[in-house]
């Protein structure tokens, strides 16, 4: 099988950390700031950071629409934290995003900063289903002003929960997490995404 080529949206946010985790997971990695840089990608990570800032920076070059089109043509997507907000079909507390294109495509309702104010940052140990390999140790998940997933559609599989709420989900070629998997040395979720994105190369 050839090496999956994965991009990291590099407008703002945790870009370098994702790139390192993807390299460790065996992918060929490049950064994406313009639509042309989506060409030939098997997958794209939209990192955590600030969803409103990313949406504003993407607008002049219509990057969100271009990502949506490439996804429709087969590119996998992995949205973490702010990245998940940009992929969610519905956002509560979305005033700051009004008028800006987002990617969409993930049938979930999210609440921005839902884990915010009192608990700005915390770590939870998660059991994640469907990860590659035989390592069953819990994944340490770092939540930073994280969005709450309020509900998921019928095509969405919940692969990890924390305190009875979904925090990682998969819908076909879309993976999403409320937390920051790039900030811990455990790269199993990145490996999982590389496998999802690479599946069409081996089929
Ligand atoms: N760590 C994060 O990505 C935080 C997300 C941020 N609260 C937003 O709304 O975009």
mmCIF file of C-alpha atoms and ligand atoms in Angstrom:
data_model
loop_
_atom_site.group_PDB
_atom_site.id
_atom_site.type_symbol
_atom_site.label_atom_id
_atom_site.label_comp_id
_atom_site.label_asym_id
_atom_site.label_seq_id
_atom_site.Cartn_x
_atom_site.Cartn_y
_atom_site.Cartn_z
ATOM 1 C CA UNK A 1 0.000 0.000 0.000
ATOM 2 C CA UNK A 2 1.326 3.467 -0.772
ATOM 3 C CA UNK A 3 1.709 6.005 2.030
ATOM 4 C CA UNK A 4 -1.446 8.065 2.648
ATOM 5 C CA UNK A 5 -0.936 11.779 2.040
ATOM 6 C CA UNK A 6 -2.561 13.857 4.762
ATOM 7 C CA UNK A 7 -2.847 17.642 4.936
ATOM 8 C CA UNK A 8 -3.164 19.811 8.022
ATOM 9 C CA UNK A 9 -5.183 23.008 7.665
ATOM 10 C CA UNK A 10 -2.599 25.596 8.679
ATOM 11 C CA UNK A 11 -4.501 28.863 9.044
ATOM 12 C CA UNK A 12 -4.184 28.927 12.834
ATOM 13 C CA UNK A 13 -4.061 26.570 15.793
ATOM 14 C CA UNK A 14 -2.257 23.343 16.692
ATOM 15 C CA UNK A 15 -0.698 22.688 13.270
ATOM 16 C CA UNK A 16 2.857 21.542 14.034
ATOM 17 C CA UNK A 17 1.687 19.115 16.732
ATOM 18 C CA UNK A 18 -0.733 17.421 14.320
ATOM 19 C CA UNK A 19 1.943 17.239 11.619
ATOM 20 C CA UNK A 20 4.331 15.512 14.026
ATOM 21 C CA UNK A 21 1.666 13.039 15.191
ATOM 22 C CA UNK A 22 0.751 12.217 11.570
ATOM 23 C CA UNK A 23 4.388 11.625 10.674
ATOM 24 C CA UNK A 24 4.709 9.315 13.668
ATOM 25 C CA UNK A 25 1.573 7.532 12.413
ATOM 26 C CA UNK A 26 3.235 6.875 9.041
ATOM 27 C CA UNK A 27 1.626 9.507 6.807
ATOM 28 C CA UNK A 28 3.150 11.838 4.244
ATOM 29 C CA UNK A 29 2.219 15.293 5.573
ATOM 30 C CA UNK A 30 1.756 18.735 4.086
ATOM 31 C CA UNK A 31 0.155 21.996 5.218
ATOM 32 C CA UNK A 32 -2.871 23.598 3.567
ATOM 33 C CA UNK A 33 -3.586 27.318 3.326
ATOM 34 C CA UNK A 34 -5.033 27.553 -0.182
ATOM 35 C CA UNK A 35 -7.482 25.381 -2.196
ATOM 36 C CA UNK A 36 -4.734 24.223 -4.599
ATOM 37 C CA UNK A 37 -2.927 22.589 -1.682
ATOM 38 C CA UNK A 38 -5.847 20.160 -1.235
ATOM 39 C CA UNK A 39 -4.968 18.532 -4.543
ATOM 40 C CA UNK A 40 -4.096 14.859 -4.206
ATOM 41 C CA UNK A 41 -4.736 14.627 -0.456
ATOM 42 C CA UNK A 42 -6.230 11.414 0.944
ATOM 43 C CA UNK A 43 -7.163 13.145 4.187
ATOM 44 C CA UNK A 44 -7.203 16.518 5.928
ATOM 45 C CA UNK A 45 -6.962 17.398 9.618
ATOM 46 C CA UNK A 46 -8.698 20.583 10.697
ATOM 47 C CA UNK A 47 -6.998 21.374 14.007
ATOM 48 C CA UNK A 48 -8.125 22.923 17.244
ATOM 49 C CA UNK A 49 -7.614 26.629 17.760
ATOM 50 C CA UNK A 50 -10.368 29.164 17.257
ATOM 51 C CA UNK A 51 -13.137 28.268 14.829
ATOM 52 C CA UNK A 52 -14.133 31.896 14.242
ATOM 53 C CA UNK A 53 -10.553 32.886 13.343
ATOM 54 C CA UNK A 54 -10.160 29.939 10.973
ATOM 55 C CA UNK A 55 -13.486 30.684 9.263
ATOM 56 C CA UNK A 56 -12.471 34.341 8.792
ATOM 57 C CA UNK A 57 -9.026 33.489 7.412
ATOM 58 C CA UNK A 58 -10.491 30.890 5.025
ATOM 59 C CA UNK A 59 -13.171 33.189 3.603
ATOM 60 C CA UNK A 60 -11.118 35.259 1.096
ATOM 61 C CA UNK A 61 -9.905 32.126 -0.754
ATOM 62 C CA UNK A 62 -13.136 30.089 -0.250
ATOM 63 C CA UNK A 63 -11.155 27.352 1.450
ATOM 64 C CA UNK A 64 -14.078 25.899 3.438
ATOM 65 C CA UNK A 65 -16.090 25.326 0.253
ATOM 66 C CA UNK A 66 -13.027 23.771 -1.417
ATOM 67 C CA UNK A 67 -12.582 21.359 1.521
ATOM 68 C CA UNK A 68 -16.272 20.396 1.310
ATOM 69 C CA UNK A 69 -15.892 19.700 -2.427
ATOM 70 C CA UNK A 70 -12.727 17.614 -1.991
ATOM 71 C CA UNK A 71 -14.429 15.648 0.784
ATOM 72 C CA UNK A 72 -17.360 14.895 -1.541
ATOM 73 C CA UNK A 73 -14.786 13.528 -4.007
ATOM 74 C CA UNK A 74 -13.315 11.126 -1.434
ATOM 75 C CA UNK A 75 -10.923 13.002 0.875
ATOM 76 C CA UNK A 76 -11.294 11.941 4.513
ATOM 77 C CA UNK A 77 -11.483 14.574 7.254
ATOM 78 C CA UNK A 78 -10.531 14.662 10.934
ATOM 79 C CA UNK A 79 -11.735 17.659 12.948
ATOM 80 C CA UNK A 80 -10.416 18.252 16.449
ATOM 81 C CA UNK A 81 -12.024 20.765 18.806
ATOM 82 C CA UNK A 82 -12.431 23.945 16.712
ATOM 83 C CA UNK A 83 -12.006 21.703 13.638
ATOM 84 C CA UNK A 84 -15.004 19.645 14.722
ATOM 85 C CA UNK A 85 -17.029 22.853 15.126
ATOM 86 C CA UNK A 86 -16.245 23.709 11.503
ATOM 87 C CA UNK A 87 -17.446 20.252 10.363
ATOM 88 C CA UNK A 88 -20.617 20.102 12.478
ATOM 89 C CA UNK A 89 -23.882 20.429 10.583
ATOM 90 C CA UNK A 90 -25.378 22.461 13.432
ATOM 91 C CA UNK A 91 -23.818 24.765 16.037
ATOM 92 C CA UNK A 92 -25.482 26.266 19.068
ATOM 93 C CA UNK A 93 -24.017 29.626 20.200
ATOM 94 C CA UNK A 94 -22.925 30.249 16.620
ATOM 95 C CA UNK A 95 -23.329 34.046 16.551
ATOM 96 C CA UNK A 96 -19.621 34.694 15.986
ATOM 97 C CA UNK A 97 -19.672 32.350 12.986
ATOM 98 C CA UNK A 98 -22.720 33.909 11.332
ATOM 99 C CA UNK A 99 -22.048 34.860 7.746
ATOM 100 C CA UNK A 100 -18.954 32.661 7.413
ATOM 101 C CA UNK A 101 -18.728 29.477 5.368
ATOM 102 C CA UNK A 102 -17.946 26.327 7.268
ATOM 103 C CA UNK A 103 -17.216 22.826 6.039
ATOM 104 C CA UNK A 104 -20.179 20.859 7.441
ATOM 105 C CA UNK A 105 -20.770 17.214 6.608
ATOM 106 C CA UNK A 106 -20.814 15.790 10.142
ATOM 107 C CA UNK A 107 -24.333 15.129 11.395
ATOM 108 C CA UNK A 108 -23.907 16.400 14.953
ATOM 109 C CA UNK A 109 -25.104 19.358 17.008
ATOM 110 C CA UNK A 110 -22.288 21.022 18.972
ATOM 111 C CA UNK A 111 -22.160 23.771 21.559
ATOM 112 C CA UNK A 112 -19.078 25.981 21.331
ATOM 113 C CA UNK A 113 -17.135 26.348 24.581
ATOM 114 C CA UNK A 114 -19.606 23.917 26.178
ATOM 115 C CA UNK A 115 -16.911 22.623 28.517
ATOM 116 C CA UNK A 116 -15.581 26.179 28.812
ATOM 117 C CA UNK A 117 -15.792 28.737 31.573
ATOM 118 C CA UNK A 118 -15.403 26.932 34.899
ATOM 119 C CA UNK A 119 -13.190 24.140 33.611
ATOM 120 C CA UNK A 120 -11.073 25.786 30.978
ATOM 121 C CA UNK A 121 -8.764 22.829 30.528
ATOM 122 C CA UNK A 122 -8.762 19.288 31.863
ATOM 123 C CA UNK A 123 -7.687 15.776 30.959
ATOM 124 C CA UNK A 124 -9.962 12.737 30.828
ATOM 125 C CA UNK A 125 -9.055 9.076 30.318
ATOM 126 C CA UNK A 126 -11.121 7.642 27.457
ATOM 127 C CA UNK A 127 -11.837 4.197 26.136
ATOM 128 C CA UNK A 128 -11.966 4.577 22.356
ATOM 129 C CA UNK A 129 -13.548 1.876 20.218
ATOM 130 C CA UNK A 130 -12.231 0.800 16.828
ATOM 131 C CA UNK A 131 -8.610 1.895 17.245
ATOM 132 C CA UNK A 132 -5.991 -0.100 15.352
ATOM 133 C CA UNK A 133 -3.644 -2.383 17.265
ATOM 134 C CA UNK A 134 -4.022 -4.304 20.466
ATOM 135 C CA UNK A 135 -3.254 -1.535 22.972
ATOM 136 C CA UNK A 136 -6.383 -1.161 25.125
ATOM 137 C CA UNK A 137 -4.996 1.417 27.577
ATOM 138 C CA UNK A 138 -7.235 4.485 27.949
ATOM 139 C CA UNK A 139 -6.427 7.499 25.796
ATOM 140 C CA UNK A 140 -5.531 10.625 27.787
ATOM 141 C CA UNK A 141 -7.664 13.365 26.229
ATOM 142 C CA UNK A 142 -6.881 17.057 26.743
ATOM 143 C CA UNK A 143 -9.952 19.339 26.611
ATOM 144 C CA UNK A 144 -9.355 23.083 26.080
ATOM 145 C CA UNK A 145 -12.471 25.290 25.873
ATOM 146 C CA UNK A 146 -13.900 22.247 24.182
ATOM 147 C CA UNK A 147 -17.205 21.975 22.339
ATOM 148 C CA UNK A 148 -19.921 19.708 23.742
ATOM 149 C CA UNK A 149 -21.496 17.274 21.295
ATOM 150 C CA UNK A 150 -25.162 17.729 22.186
ATOM 151 C CA UNK A 151 -26.562 15.112 19.809
ATOM 152 C CA UNK A 152 -25.533 12.862 16.946
ATOM 153 C CA UNK A 153 -27.409 11.725 13.837
ATOM 154 C CA UNK A 154 -28.258 8.109 13.017
ATOM 155 C CA UNK A 155 -25.228 7.652 10.710
ATOM 156 C CA UNK A 156 -22.796 8.826 13.385
ATOM 157 C CA UNK A 157 -20.952 6.267 15.487
ATOM 158 C CA UNK A 158 -19.876 7.392 18.958
ATOM 159 C CA UNK A 159 -16.369 5.963 19.471
ATOM 160 C CA UNK A 160 -15.614 7.579 22.850
ATOM 161 C CA UNK A 161 -17.619 9.186 25.634
ATOM 162 C CA UNK A 162 -16.687 11.155 28.717
ATOM 163 C CA UNK A 163 -19.139 11.558 31.596
ATOM 164 C CA UNK A 164 -21.897 10.054 29.438
ATOM 165 C CA UNK A 165 -21.459 12.500 26.570
ATOM 166 C CA UNK A 166 -19.925 11.665 23.181
ATOM 167 C CA UNK A 167 -16.468 13.216 22.738
ATOM 168 C CA UNK A 168 -15.211 11.336 19.660
ATOM 169 C CA UNK A 169 -17.335 10.280 16.696
ATOM 170 C CA UNK A 170 -17.019 8.774 13.248
ATOM 171 C CA UNK A 171 -19.319 9.159 10.266
ATOM 172 C CA UNK A 172 -17.822 7.191 7.388
ATOM 173 C CA UNK A 173 -14.771 9.131 6.200
ATOM 174 C CA UNK A 174 -15.186 11.830 8.867
ATOM 175 C CA UNK A 175 -13.594 11.531 12.292
ATOM 176 C CA UNK A 176 -14.072 14.197 14.959
ATOM 177 C CA UNK A 177 -13.091 14.781 18.568
ATOM 178 C CA UNK A 178 -13.931 17.444 21.166
ATOM 179 C CA UNK A 179 -10.411 17.209 22.560
ATOM 180 C CA UNK A 180 -6.790 17.641 21.364
ATOM 181 C CA UNK A 181 -5.257 14.232 20.465
ATOM 182 C CA UNK A 182 -2.134 15.974 19.091
ATOM 183 C CA UNK A 183 -1.080 17.244 22.538
ATOM 184 C CA UNK A 184 -0.339 13.810 24.019
ATOM 185 C CA UNK A 185 2.324 11.303 22.906
ATOM 186 C CA UNK A 186 -0.334 8.632 22.219
ATOM 187 C CA UNK A 187 -0.876 8.680 18.447
ATOM 188 C CA UNK A 188 -3.549 5.960 18.150
ATOM 189 C CA UNK A 189 -6.280 8.318 16.914
ATOM 190 C CA UNK A 190 -3.933 9.692 14.255
ATOM 191 C CA UNK A 191 -3.072 6.117 13.235
ATOM 192 C CA UNK A 192 -6.796 5.392 13.009
ATOM 193 C CA UNK A 193 -7.314 8.416 10.764
ATOM 194 C CA UNK A 194 -4.376 7.500 8.535
ATOM 195 C CA UNK A 195 -5.962 4.056 8.089
ATOM 196 C CA UNK A 196 -9.381 5.549 7.256
ATOM 197 C CA UNK A 197 -7.840 7.983 4.749
ATOM 198 C CA UNK A 198 -5.603 5.297 3.238
ATOM 199 C CA UNK A 199 -8.376 2.702 2.853
ATOM 200 C CA UNK A 200 -9.270 3.903 -0.642
ATOM 201 C CA UNK A 201 -5.629 3.506 -1.738
ATOM 202 C CA UNK A 202 -5.662 -0.212 -1.065
ATOM 203 C CA UNK A 203 -9.184 -0.881 -2.421
HETATM 204 N N1 LIG B 1 -9.320 24.261 21.746
HETATM 205 C C1 LIG B 1 -10.170 24.668 20.846
HETATM 206 O O1 LIG B 1 -10.092 24.318 19.666
HETATM 207 C C2 LIG B 1 -11.236 25.584 21.325
HETATM 208 C C3 LIG B 1 -12.315 25.846 20.325
HETATM 209 C C4 LIG B 1 -12.876 27.229 20.501
HETATM 210 N N2 LIG B 1 -13.570 27.347 21.752
HETATM 211 C C5 LIG B 1 -13.773 27.573 19.319
HETATM 212 O O2 LIG B 1 -14.904 27.871 19.489
HETATM 213 O O3 LIG B 1 -13.344 27.557 18.223
#
